[in-house]
Amino acid sequence: MPTPSLPPIAGREAEILALVRQSGPVALPRTNLQLEAITSAFACALHMHQPTIPAGADGALISHLQYMLEHPGEGDNHNAEPFAHCYRRLAELIPQLIAEGANPRIMLDYSGNLLWGFQQMGRDDILEALRFLACDPAVVPHVEWLGTFWSHAVAPSTPIPDLKLQILAWQHHFAALFGAEALQRVKGFSPPEMHLPNHPDTLYAFVSALRDCGYRWLLVQEHSVENPDGSGLSREQTLVPNRLVARSSSGEEVSITALIKTQGSDTKLVGQMQPCYEALGLGRVPLGDTSVPALVAQIADGENGGVMMNEFPPAFLQAHRRLAAQDGGDAGTVAINGSEYLELLEAAGVGEAAFPVIQAVGQQRLWQRVGAAPTPQAVETAIAELAASDSSFSMAGASWTNDLSWVEGYANVLEPMNQLSARFHQVFDPLVAEDPAVTRSAPYQEALLHLLLLETSCFRYWGQGTWTDYAREIHRRGDAAIARGASALVSVG
């Protein structure tokens, strides 16, 4: 079949990395909040995603949103247009609240699949709304975009060499749609499914890739992390920034700031603006040798389910109007975004050194068994021994769907995924090392697209059947794309 039109996912690596690694505050120059006037705060994020599937005309790659629109009689596909409205409605709600004198905040996380789908469908109404939210000077102080993996991969079971490819692909795409300046402001990261690796080498590679790609913080699920002694986070600890330390099986360490998403029914909590009302009952909490405003952080799907489709807009308006009526909106509880909160703390002299140290859940047991001088072999031996002695011990990571495994029962997706990744890197890594311009070529980008797509979590989340068949077809096309790419690029070389 003909090569599909390719999304902007590669080709500007050096330029993108130079851009995102520039230091300096991104929210502080624009904020109208004063830290000393705040007693508590809440930060809400909306996660938006639709997978890419080979289900268009003649098997073309299309957005699942397009499939829903074209097959309204299947399942809940009649919600396709309400979903489309959810993707653009913050461009209506935020200016409305600003015009009323409120001071709204929202964080947005859109997968690359979804952004590409809007382009494929010609949904300029949605793209223009998102461009307004990403670029308009009047709304930029109120809206923070979060980075994510391009195709909604879950980090613990994504091949380690592909973690950075997923991150960079999203950065390429966001910059292509909304510009370099908008990308420079993206400093927080939202892992798909809130899935945090706890295998030492995967977590180390993940955090290293985030830091290398300019990210300063990430959102993590409360029960996916622990204190160094293995205990869970205290209530007060979930209300302040923490420092997530990743230690590899060779003993190398890297860290990144983590904001804690508390447990609970995500959609209901955000849909009814529970974080706002929880924050209203909180005050300042101790951090280091000072106190800071308590922060309630939460994320939910922005379109999925009746609560988000129907209850969120009026609840969002009501919550911000209530805050605006409180002391003129200048004191007490405020809506805030992640980078804004962290930069206000830093400007007040409260930086990463004051944040409690945390690690991925389950690692205390591992490090206790390995000892002070870890080696890859010692770590793997310890993991095997712990798993053999305790069926609840796992190095498969933790997410907001811990009742569902992303690994067990999915060998028919994971094995091809790992094979495709290995083949991709075997063919293209030497070529890119010799000539970085290879990433600008269509053969490279077509192969990369299929690799990224095969790692989409939906091909496992929805169980065996149609979705694993989609994965099988993407794997087949990816294999063919790598073979064509190898032939074309080697012959040119």
Tab-separated table of C-alpha atoms in Angstrom:
chain	number	residue	atom	x	y	z
A	1	MET	CA	0.000	0.000	0.000
A	2	PRO	CA	1.220	3.581	-0.533
A	3	THR	CA	3.268	5.320	2.133
A	4	PRO	CA	0.923	7.294	4.404
A	5	SER	CA	1.435	11.001	4.862
A	6	LEU	CA	3.911	11.263	7.700
A	7	PRO	CA	3.531	13.337	10.880
A	8	PRO	CA	6.415	15.638	11.898
A	9	ILE	CA	8.147	13.240	14.323
A	10	ALA	CA	11.855	13.452	13.450
A	11	GLY	CA	14.519	15.311	11.500
A	12	ARG	CA	15.200	18.295	13.774
A	13	GLU	CA	16.796	16.516	16.729
A	14	ALA	CA	19.751	18.864	17.304
A	15	GLU	CA	17.573	21.963	16.865
A	16	ILE	CA	14.835	20.673	19.190
A	17	LEU	CA	17.277	19.625	21.908
A	18	ALA	CA	19.091	22.976	21.792
A	19	LEU	CA	15.730	24.696	22.098
A	20	VAL	CA	14.327	22.720	25.036
A	21	ARG	CA	17.573	22.676	27.026
A	22	GLN	CA	17.623	26.452	27.383
A	23	SER	CA	17.404	27.378	31.041
A	24	GLY	CA	15.425	30.059	32.792
A	25	PRO	CA	11.877	30.311	34.143
A	26	VAL	CA	8.965	29.876	31.737
A	27	ALA	CA	5.972	30.664	33.956
A	28	LEU	CA	7.422	33.148	36.439
A	29	PRO	CA	7.672	36.072	33.977
A	30	ARG	CA	3.941	35.731	33.215
A	31	THR	CA	2.314	34.734	36.507
A	32	ASN	CA	-0.010	37.082	38.364
A	33	LEU	CA	0.171	35.021	41.572
A	34	GLN	CA	2.096	36.013	44.701
A	35	LEU	CA	3.402	33.058	46.724
A	36	GLU	CA	3.157	34.834	50.073
A	37	ALA	CA	-0.582	35.410	49.550
A	38	ILE	CA	-1.354	31.747	48.841
A	39	THR	CA	-2.285	29.272	51.572
A	40	SER	CA	-3.214	26.347	49.317
A	41	ALA	CA	-3.515	25.544	45.645
A	42	PHE	CA	-4.734	22.936	43.205
A	43	ALA	CA	-3.455	21.903	39.781
A	44	CYS	CA	-5.694	20.004	37.364
A	45	ALA	CA	-4.563	18.372	34.138
A	46	LEU	CA	-6.611	16.938	31.287
A	47	HIS	CA	-5.232	13.993	29.325
A	48	MET	CA	-6.411	13.643	25.711
A	49	HIS	CA	-5.732	10.668	23.438
A	50	GLN	CA	-7.084	8.680	20.520
A	51	PRO	CA	-4.952	5.902	19.006
A	52	THR	CA	-3.956	5.562	15.371
A	53	ILE	CA	-5.358	2.384	13.804
A	54	PRO	CA	-5.046	0.705	10.364
A	55	ALA	CA	-8.792	0.864	9.771
A	56	GLY	CA	-9.324	3.518	7.120
A	57	ALA	CA	-10.003	3.076	3.416
A	58	ASP	CA	-7.832	0.179	2.144
A	59	GLY	CA	-6.368	-0.179	5.633
A	60	ALA	CA	-5.028	3.374	5.830
A	61	LEU	CA	-3.746	4.650	9.180
A	62	ILE	CA	-6.442	6.866	10.682
A	63	SER	CA	-7.358	8.285	14.063
A	64	HIS	CA	-9.763	6.249	16.151
A	65	LEU	CA	-11.742	9.492	16.391
A	66	GLN	CA	-12.209	9.385	12.624
A	67	TYR	CA	-13.245	5.739	12.877
A	68	MET	CA	-15.827	6.686	15.505
A	69	LEU	CA	-17.254	9.385	13.252
A	70	GLU	CA	-17.438	6.982	10.310
A	71	HIS	CA	-19.025	4.142	12.334
A	72	PRO	CA	-21.526	5.890	14.645
A	73	GLY	CA	-23.559	2.731	15.236
A	74	GLU	CA	-20.755	0.825	16.979
A	75	GLY	CA	-20.491	0.910	20.773
A	76	ASP	CA	-20.359	4.477	22.063
A	77	ASN	CA	-19.059	5.913	18.785
A	78	HIS	CA	-22.020	8.282	18.788
A	79	ASN	CA	-19.925	10.309	21.232
A	80	ALA	CA	-17.357	11.169	18.550
A	81	GLU	CA	-18.487	14.749	18.007
A	82	PRO	CA	-18.948	15.431	21.743
A	83	PHE	CA	-15.372	14.155	22.154
A	84	ALA	CA	-14.231	16.536	19.410
A	85	HIS	CA	-15.855	19.396	21.291
A	86	CYS	CA	-14.054	18.344	24.485
A	87	TYR	CA	-10.731	18.649	22.646
A	88	ARG	CA	-11.339	22.339	21.860
A	89	ARG	CA	-13.644	23.610	24.595
A	90	LEU	CA	-10.934	25.025	26.910
A	91	ALA	CA	-10.469	27.695	24.237
A	92	GLU	CA	-13.998	28.790	25.142
A	93	LEU	CA	-13.936	28.277	28.919
A	94	ILE	CA	-10.619	29.987	29.723
A	95	PRO	CA	-11.359	33.326	27.946
A	96	GLN	CA	-14.862	33.346	29.447
A	97	LEU	CA	-13.471	33.097	32.962
A	98	ILE	CA	-10.757	35.684	32.308
A	99	ALA	CA	-13.399	38.105	31.001
A	100	GLU	CA	-15.368	37.573	34.226
A	101	GLY	CA	-12.338	38.517	36.317
A	102	ALA	CA	-11.443	34.985	37.407
A	103	ASN	CA	-7.908	33.584	37.337
A	104	PRO	CA	-8.273	30.077	35.822
A	105	ARG	CA	-5.585	27.456	35.337
A	106	ILE	CA	-5.445	24.168	33.437
A	107	MET	CA	-2.719	21.786	32.286
A	108	LEU	CA	-3.163	19.941	28.981
A	109	ASP	CA	-1.655	16.666	27.753
A	110	TYR	CA	-2.444	15.666	24.140
A	111	SER	CA	-0.876	12.581	22.578
A	112	GLY	CA	0.893	12.873	19.246
A	113	ASN	CA	-1.555	10.354	17.786
A	114	LEU	CA	-4.416	12.695	18.575
A	115	LEU	CA	-2.694	15.791	17.189
A	116	TRP	CA	-1.908	13.901	13.967
A	117	GLY	CA	-5.494	12.692	13.799
A	118	PHE	CA	-6.775	16.271	13.857
A	119	GLN	CA	-4.479	17.046	10.928
A	120	GLN	CA	-5.497	13.932	8.995
A	121	MET	CA	-9.178	14.770	9.469
A	122	GLY	CA	-8.735	18.414	8.523
A	123	ARG	CA	-10.176	19.496	11.888
A	124	ASP	CA	-8.880	23.039	11.716
A	125	ASP	CA	-11.521	24.061	14.273
A	126	ILE	CA	-9.754	21.965	16.912
A	127	LEU	CA	-6.231	22.838	15.787
A	128	GLU	CA	-6.967	26.562	15.825
A	129	ALA	CA	-8.445	26.285	19.317
A	130	LEU	CA	-5.323	24.474	20.517
A	131	ARG	CA	-3.055	27.006	18.816
A	132	PHE	CA	-4.919	29.740	20.670
A	133	LEU	CA	-4.342	27.910	23.970
A	134	ALA	CA	-0.664	27.340	23.209
A	135	CYS	CA	0.275	30.706	21.749
A	136	ASP	CA	-2.103	33.565	22.560
A	137	PRO	CA	-0.435	35.927	25.071
A	138	ALA	CA	-3.718	36.477	26.909
A	139	VAL	CA	-4.197	32.804	27.758
A	140	VAL	CA	-0.601	31.529	27.967
A	141	PRO	CA	-0.302	32.447	31.698
A	142	HIS	CA	-3.374	30.318	32.396
A	143	VAL	CA	-2.648	27.199	30.328
A	144	GLU	CA	0.315	24.863	30.726
A	145	TRP	CA	1.005	22.184	28.144
A	146	LEU	CA	2.585	18.968	29.373
A	147	GLY	CA	4.816	16.762	27.264
A	148	THR	CA	4.155	13.067	26.841
A	149	PHE	CA	5.122	10.096	24.676
A	150	TRP	CA	4.078	10.628	21.063
A	151	SER	CA	2.020	7.466	20.718
A	152	HIS	CA	0.832	6.887	24.280
A	153	ALA	CA	3.352	4.186	25.110
A	154	VAL	CA	3.603	2.866	28.672
A	155	ALA	CA	7.153	3.423	29.866
A	156	PRO	CA	7.913	0.198	31.801
A	157	SER	CA	7.328	-2.078	28.798
A	158	THR	CA	8.640	0.245	26.097
A	159	PRO	CA	12.090	-0.788	24.822
A	160	ILE	CA	14.625	1.450	26.553
A	161	PRO	CA	16.145	2.873	23.314
A	162	ASP	CA	12.668	4.035	22.267
A	163	LEU	CA	11.855	6.126	25.344
A	164	LYS	CA	13.775	9.109	24.013
A	165	LEU	CA	12.415	8.561	20.494
A	166	GLN	CA	8.857	8.818	21.863
A	167	ILE	CA	9.698	11.977	23.828
A	168	LEU	CA	11.460	13.669	20.916
A	169	ALA	CA	8.739	12.732	18.434
A	170	TRP	CA	6.161	14.555	20.553
A	171	GLN	CA	8.427	17.587	20.858
A	172	HIS	CA	8.917	17.646	17.070
A	173	HIS	CA	5.181	17.491	16.492
A	174	PHE	CA	4.255	20.113	19.073
A	175	ALA	CA	6.857	22.544	17.697
A	176	ALA	CA	5.644	21.968	14.136
A	177	LEU	CA	2.065	22.799	15.133
A	178	PHE	CA	2.554	25.593	17.657
A	179	GLY	CA	6.088	26.925	17.230
A	180	ALA	CA	9.422	26.938	19.017
A	181	GLU	CA	8.444	29.430	21.702
A	182	ALA	CA	5.438	27.329	22.746
A	183	LEU	CA	7.630	24.218	22.967
A	184	GLN	CA	10.173	26.030	25.131
A	185	ARG	CA	7.469	26.522	27.754
A	186	VAL	CA	6.728	22.775	28.011
A	187	LYS	CA	8.676	21.717	31.112
A	188	GLY	CA	6.365	19.205	32.794
A	189	PHE	CA	5.808	15.622	31.626
A	190	SER	CA	2.712	13.449	31.869
A	191	PRO	CA	3.462	9.705	31.528
A	192	PRO	CA	0.702	7.812	29.685
A	193	GLU	CA	-1.473	5.848	32.132
A	194	MET	CA	0.596	7.480	34.920
A	195	HIS	CA	2.790	4.420	34.386
A	196	LEU	CA	6.122	4.796	36.183
A	197	PRO	CA	8.879	2.198	35.665
A	198	ASN	CA	10.339	0.642	38.803
A	199	HIS	CA	12.989	-1.553	37.202
A	200	PRO	CA	16.190	0.368	38.022
A	201	ASP	CA	17.547	0.515	34.475
A	202	THR	CA	14.239	1.433	32.832
A	203	LEU	CA	13.543	4.165	35.373
A	204	TYR	CA	17.095	5.475	35.069
A	205	ALA	CA	16.793	5.591	31.260
A	206	PHE	CA	13.360	7.235	31.484
A	207	VAL	CA	14.418	9.994	33.891
A	208	SER	CA	17.692	10.516	31.997
A	209	ALA	CA	15.774	10.918	28.735
A	210	LEU	CA	13.381	13.401	30.341
A	211	ARG	CA	16.245	15.491	31.698
A	212	ASP	CA	18.143	15.275	28.398
A	213	CYS	CA	15.048	16.506	26.563
A	214	GLY	CA	14.669	19.557	28.797
A	215	TYR	CA	11.959	18.424	31.196
A	216	ARG	CA	12.136	19.697	34.765
A	217	TRP	CA	9.335	17.746	36.448
A	218	LEU	CA	6.835	14.975	35.964
A	219	LEU	CA	3.500	13.990	37.398
A	220	VAL	CA	3.488	10.661	39.260
A	221	GLN	CA	0.782	8.512	40.831
A	222	GLU	CA	0.933	8.414	44.635
A	223	HIS	CA	1.118	4.636	44.961
A	224	SER	CA	3.765	4.282	42.211
A	225	VAL	CA	6.458	5.724	44.500
A	226	GLU	CA	7.807	5.160	48.008
A	227	ASN	CA	10.235	6.688	50.474
A	228	PRO	CA	13.800	5.324	50.586
A	229	ASP	CA	12.860	3.177	53.605
A	230	GLY	CA	10.015	1.578	51.630
A	231	SER	CA	7.207	3.409	53.416
A	232	GLY	CA	4.397	5.103	51.568
A	233	LEU	CA	4.252	8.861	51.240
A	234	SER	CA	2.697	10.730	54.158
A	235	ARG	CA	-0.356	12.854	53.529
A	236	GLU	CA	1.633	16.086	53.843
A	237	GLN	CA	4.305	14.697	51.517
A	238	THR	CA	1.769	14.279	48.703
A	239	LEU	CA	1.012	18.010	48.944
A	240	VAL	CA	4.554	19.218	48.213
A	241	PRO	CA	7.093	18.567	45.448
A	242	ASN	CA	9.288	15.491	45.874
A	243	ARG	CA	12.594	14.532	44.265
A	244	LEU	CA	12.377	11.242	42.384
A	245	VAL	CA	15.769	9.519	42.395
A	246	ALA	CA	16.481	6.863	39.769
A	247	ARG	CA	19.412	4.555	40.462
A	248	SER	CA	20.608	2.197	37.739
A	249	SER	CA	21.772	-1.383	38.270
A	250	SER	CA	25.335	-0.039	37.979
A	251	GLY	CA	24.780	2.507	40.760
A	252	GLU	CA	24.458	5.650	38.618
A	253	GLU	CA	21.887	8.165	39.814
A	254	VAL	CA	19.735	10.831	38.188
A	255	SER	CA	16.783	12.720	39.658
A	256	ILE	CA	13.841	14.865	38.649
A	257	THR	CA	11.173	16.809	40.527
A	258	ALA	CA	7.874	14.958	40.931
A	259	LEU	CA	4.443	16.398	41.648
A	260	ILE	CA	2.165	13.814	43.236
A	261	LYS	CA	-1.170	12.862	41.730
A	262	THR	CA	-3.244	11.470	44.577
A	263	GLN	CA	-5.191	8.225	44.356
A	264	GLY	CA	-8.874	8.164	43.587
A	265	SER	CA	-11.415	8.048	40.803
A	266	ASP	CA	-9.580	10.324	38.419
A	267	THR	CA	-12.401	11.276	36.083
A	268	LYS	CA	-14.887	11.928	38.857
A	269	LEU	CA	-12.388	13.938	40.901
A	270	VAL	CA	-11.440	16.299	38.076
A	271	GLY	CA	-14.861	16.254	36.438
A	272	GLN	CA	-16.408	17.623	39.618
A	273	MET	CA	-13.371	19.788	40.478
A	274	GLN	CA	-12.775	17.946	43.763
A	275	PRO	CA	-9.105	19.125	43.887
A	276	CYS	CA	-10.330	22.705	44.241
A	277	TYR	CA	-12.643	21.886	47.133
A	278	GLU	CA	-10.007	19.737	48.829
A	279	ALA	CA	-7.503	22.597	48.557
A	280	LEU	CA	-10.013	24.998	50.123
A	281	GLY	CA	-9.741	22.995	53.335
A	282	LEU	CA	-5.940	23.034	53.442
A	283	GLY	CA	-3.295	25.518	54.558
A	284	ARG	CA	0.438	25.854	54.235
A	285	VAL	CA	2.538	22.771	54.951
A	286	PRO	CA	6.161	22.388	56.096
A	287	LEU	CA	8.881	21.935	53.504
A	288	GLY	CA	12.524	22.084	54.524
A	289	ASP	CA	12.927	24.944	56.994
A	290	THR	CA	9.890	26.873	55.795
A	291	SER	CA	6.252	26.336	54.831
A	292	VAL	CA	4.659	26.383	51.397
A	293	PRO	CA	1.103	26.312	50.036
A	294	ALA	CA	-0.299	22.778	49.973
A	295	LEU	CA	-0.770	21.604	46.380
A	296	VAL	CA	-3.487	19.140	45.355
A	297	ALA	CA	-2.574	17.754	41.921
A	298	GLN	CA	-4.863	15.612	39.791
A	299	ILE	CA	-5.229	14.457	36.171
A	300	ALA	CA	-8.037	12.760	34.281
A	301	ASP	CA	-9.063	11.885	30.765
A	302	GLY	CA	-10.472	15.086	29.337
A	303	GLU	CA	-13.186	13.563	27.187
A	304	ASN	CA	-13.877	10.032	28.368
A	305	GLY	CA	-17.154	9.333	30.161
A	306	GLY	CA	-20.283	11.277	30.969
A	307	VAL	CA	-18.708	13.151	33.876
A	308	MET	CA	-16.022	14.711	31.694
A	309	MET	CA	-18.292	15.288	28.707
A	310	ASN	CA	-21.149	16.834	30.668
A	311	GLU	CA	-20.266	17.751	34.260
A	312	PHE	CA	-16.753	19.153	33.909
A	313	PRO	CA	-17.490	22.440	32.050
A	314	PRO	CA	-20.019	23.834	34.563
A	315	ALA	CA	-17.959	22.499	37.488
A	316	PHE	CA	-14.814	24.153	36.096
A	317	LEU	CA	-16.614	27.476	35.739
A	318	GLN	CA	-18.230	27.237	39.167
A	319	ALA	CA	-14.980	26.415	40.977
A	320	HIS	CA	-13.072	29.322	39.464
A	321	ARG	CA	-15.919	31.723	40.069
A	322	ARG	CA	-15.939	30.687	43.723
A	323	LEU	CA	-12.212	31.400	43.982
A	324	ALA	CA	-12.652	34.781	42.310
A	325	ALA	CA	-15.202	35.738	44.966
A	326	GLN	CA	-12.734	34.927	47.772
A	327	ASP	CA	-10.967	38.103	48.913
A	328	GLY	CA	-11.065	39.455	45.408
A	329	GLY	CA	-9.186	36.402	44.195
A	330	ASP	CA	-5.919	37.655	45.694
A	331	ALA	CA	-5.502	35.376	48.698
A	332	GLY	CA	-6.197	31.969	50.135
A	333	THR	CA	-6.728	29.105	47.701
A	334	VAL	CA	-5.783	29.487	44.049
A	335	ALA	CA	-5.672	27.470	40.856
A	336	ILE	CA	-2.082	27.061	39.734
A	337	ASN	CA	-0.103	25.160	37.122
A	338	GLY	CA	2.835	22.870	37.856
A	339	SER	CA	5.722	24.910	36.485
A	340	GLU	CA	4.206	28.068	37.925
A	341	TYR	CA	4.096	26.530	41.417
A	342	LEU	CA	7.656	25.211	41.232
A	343	GLU	CA	9.073	28.469	39.861
A	344	LEU	CA	7.326	30.523	42.552
A	345	LEU	CA	8.875	28.227	45.170
A	346	GLU	CA	12.298	28.504	43.574
A	347	ALA	CA	12.078	32.304	43.436
A	348	ALA	CA	11.346	32.210	47.172
A	349	GLY	CA	14.473	30.135	47.788
A	350	VAL	CA	12.749	26.739	48.050
A	351	GLY	CA	14.405	24.487	45.497
A	352	GLU	CA	15.005	20.825	44.797
A	353	ALA	CA	17.374	20.409	47.765
A	354	ALA	CA	14.417	20.908	50.130
A	355	PHE	CA	12.182	18.316	48.457
A	356	PRO	CA	11.733	14.888	50.112
A	357	VAL	CA	13.552	12.079	48.267
A	358	ILE	CA	11.427	9.288	46.811
A	359	GLN	CA	11.996	6.297	44.566
A	360	ALA	CA	9.842	3.945	42.502
A	361	VAL	CA	7.699	1.530	44.477
A	362	GLY	CA	9.318	-1.799	45.375
A	363	GLN	CA	12.878	-0.569	45.055
A	364	GLN	CA	13.621	-0.554	48.805
A	365	ARG	CA	13.281	-4.327	48.927
A	366	LEU	CA	15.510	-4.633	45.881
A	367	TRP	CA	18.273	-2.336	47.137
A	368	GLN	CA	18.159	-3.945	50.572
A	369	ARG	CA	18.887	-7.321	49.000
A	370	VAL	CA	21.482	-6.039	46.512
A	371	GLY	CA	23.525	-4.024	49.006
A	372	ALA	CA	25.591	-0.864	48.655
A	373	ALA	CA	27.519	-1.819	45.508
A	374	PRO	CA	24.981	-2.832	42.853
A	375	THR	CA	25.885	-4.584	39.616
A	376	PRO	CA	23.544	-5.543	36.762
A	377	GLN	CA	23.948	-9.226	37.577
A	378	ALA	CA	23.292	-8.701	41.292
A	379	VAL	CA	20.165	-6.689	40.506
A	380	GLU	CA	18.749	-9.290	38.126
A	381	THR	CA	19.501	-12.079	40.606
A	382	ALA	CA	17.782	-10.149	43.397
A	383	ILE	CA	14.717	-9.464	41.222
A	384	ALA	CA	14.419	-13.160	40.373
A	385	GLU	CA	14.760	-14.192	44.033
A	386	LEU	CA	12.218	-11.643	45.256
A	387	ALA	CA	9.716	-12.615	42.565
A	388	ALA	CA	10.160	-16.300	43.388
A	389	SER	CA	9.558	-15.760	47.095
A	390	ASP	CA	6.686	-13.261	46.791
A	391	SER	CA	4.131	-13.339	43.948
A	392	SER	CA	3.165	-9.726	44.677
A	393	PHE	CA	6.668	-8.436	43.937
A	394	SER	CA	6.925	-6.933	40.457
A	395	MET	CA	9.321	-4.833	38.432
A	396	ALA	CA	6.671	-4.128	35.774
A	397	GLY	CA	6.013	-0.620	37.111
A	398	ALA	CA	2.867	0.903	38.601
A	399	SER	CA	0.086	2.939	36.992
A	400	TRP	CA	-3.399	4.289	37.629
A	401	THR	CA	-4.790	0.965	36.356
A	402	ASN	CA	-3.040	-1.416	38.724
A	403	ASP	CA	-5.856	-3.929	38.391
A	404	LEU	CA	-4.727	-4.450	34.787
A	405	SER	CA	-1.347	-5.782	33.687
A	406	TRP	CA	0.323	-4.277	30.647
A	407	VAL	CA	2.591	-7.325	30.357
A	408	GLU	CA	0.882	-10.553	31.367
A	409	GLY	CA	-0.944	-12.232	28.493
A	410	TYR	CA	0.423	-9.882	25.839
A	411	ALA	CA	3.413	-11.789	24.498
A	412	ASN	CA	1.758	-11.621	21.064
A	413	VAL	CA	2.153	-7.819	21.173
A	414	LEU	CA	5.269	-7.360	23.301
A	415	GLU	CA	7.507	-9.848	21.488
A	416	PRO	CA	6.851	-8.322	18.038
A	417	MET	CA	7.268	-4.864	19.572
A	418	ASN	CA	10.677	-5.769	20.977
A	419	GLN	CA	11.671	-7.448	17.714
A	420	LEU	CA	10.655	-4.424	15.647
A	421	SER	CA	12.539	-2.100	17.986
A	422	ALA	CA	15.697	-4.226	17.818
A	423	ARG	CA	15.508	-4.385	14.024
A	424	PHE	CA	14.901	-0.628	13.744
A	425	HIS	CA	17.956	0.218	15.842
A	426	GLN	CA	20.103	-2.424	14.132
A	427	VAL	CA	19.379	-0.866	10.742
A	428	PHE	CA	19.122	2.844	11.476
A	429	ASP	CA	21.407	3.587	14.442
A	430	PRO	CA	24.639	3.099	12.444
A	431	LEU	CA	23.240	5.167	9.567
A	432	VAL	CA	22.195	8.023	11.877
A	433	ALA	CA	25.544	7.916	13.685
A	434	GLU	CA	27.296	8.347	10.350
A	435	ASP	CA	24.898	11.009	9.058
A	436	PRO	CA	22.341	12.599	11.433
A	437	ALA	CA	20.445	13.933	8.392
A	438	VAL	CA	19.122	10.392	7.880
A	439	THR	CA	16.370	11.222	10.384
A	440	ARG	CA	14.987	13.714	7.868
A	441	SER	CA	14.465	11.014	5.243
A	442	ALA	CA	11.064	9.504	4.472
A	443	PRO	CA	12.335	5.895	4.837
A	444	TYR	CA	13.563	6.592	8.382
A	445	GLN	CA	10.423	8.470	9.383
A	446	GLU	CA	8.071	5.836	7.969
A	447	ALA	CA	9.867	3.098	9.901
A	448	LEU	CA	9.925	5.239	13.058
A	449	LEU	CA	6.200	5.967	12.745
A	450	HIS	CA	5.324	2.281	12.748
A	451	LEU	CA	7.678	1.577	15.647
A	452	LEU	CA	6.087	4.324	17.741
A	453	LEU	CA	2.578	3.229	16.777
A	454	LEU	CA	3.179	-0.395	17.741
A	455	GLU	CA	4.052	0.788	21.250
A	456	THR	CA	0.618	2.429	21.761
A	457	SER	CA	-0.914	1.186	25.017
A	458	CYS	CA	-4.392	0.733	23.506
A	459	PHE	CA	-3.303	-2.415	21.683
A	460	ARG	CA	-3.090	-4.022	25.130
A	461	TYR	CA	-5.579	-2.043	27.193
A	462	TRP	CA	-8.539	-3.231	25.122
A	463	GLY	CA	-7.597	-6.913	25.340
A	464	GLN	CA	-7.144	-9.626	22.733
A	465	GLY	CA	-9.029	-9.476	19.438
A	466	THR	CA	-9.417	-6.535	17.091
A	467	TRP	CA	-6.861	-4.406	18.923
A	468	THR	CA	-4.130	-7.034	18.917
A	469	ASP	CA	-4.946	-7.610	15.237
A	470	TYR	CA	-4.277	-3.912	14.660
A	471	ALA	CA	-0.919	-4.322	16.402
A	472	ARG	CA	-0.077	-7.346	14.245
A	473	GLU	CA	-0.781	-5.361	11.072
A	474	ILE	CA	1.278	-2.364	12.220
A	475	HIS	CA	4.133	-4.748	13.033
A	476	ARG	CA	3.939	-6.247	9.550
A	477	ARG	CA	4.032	-2.818	7.926
A	478	GLY	CA	6.827	-1.718	10.232
A	479	ASP	CA	8.950	-4.693	9.251
A	480	ALA	CA	8.385	-3.865	5.587
A	481	ALA	CA	9.170	-0.179	6.169
A	482	ILE	CA	12.463	-1.028	7.879
A	483	ALA	CA	13.409	-3.351	5.025
A	484	ARG	CA	12.598	-0.670	2.439
A	485	GLY	CA	14.444	1.933	4.463
A	486	ALA	CA	17.536	-0.229	4.794
A	487	SER	CA	17.565	-0.888	1.065
A	488	ALA	CA	16.957	2.720	0.065
A	489	LEU	CA	19.385	4.383	2.469
A	490	VAL	CA	22.208	1.851	2.098
A	491	SER	CA	22.003	2.058	-1.690
A	492	VAL	CA	22.140	5.865	-1.515
A	493	GLY	CA	25.094	5.692	0.888
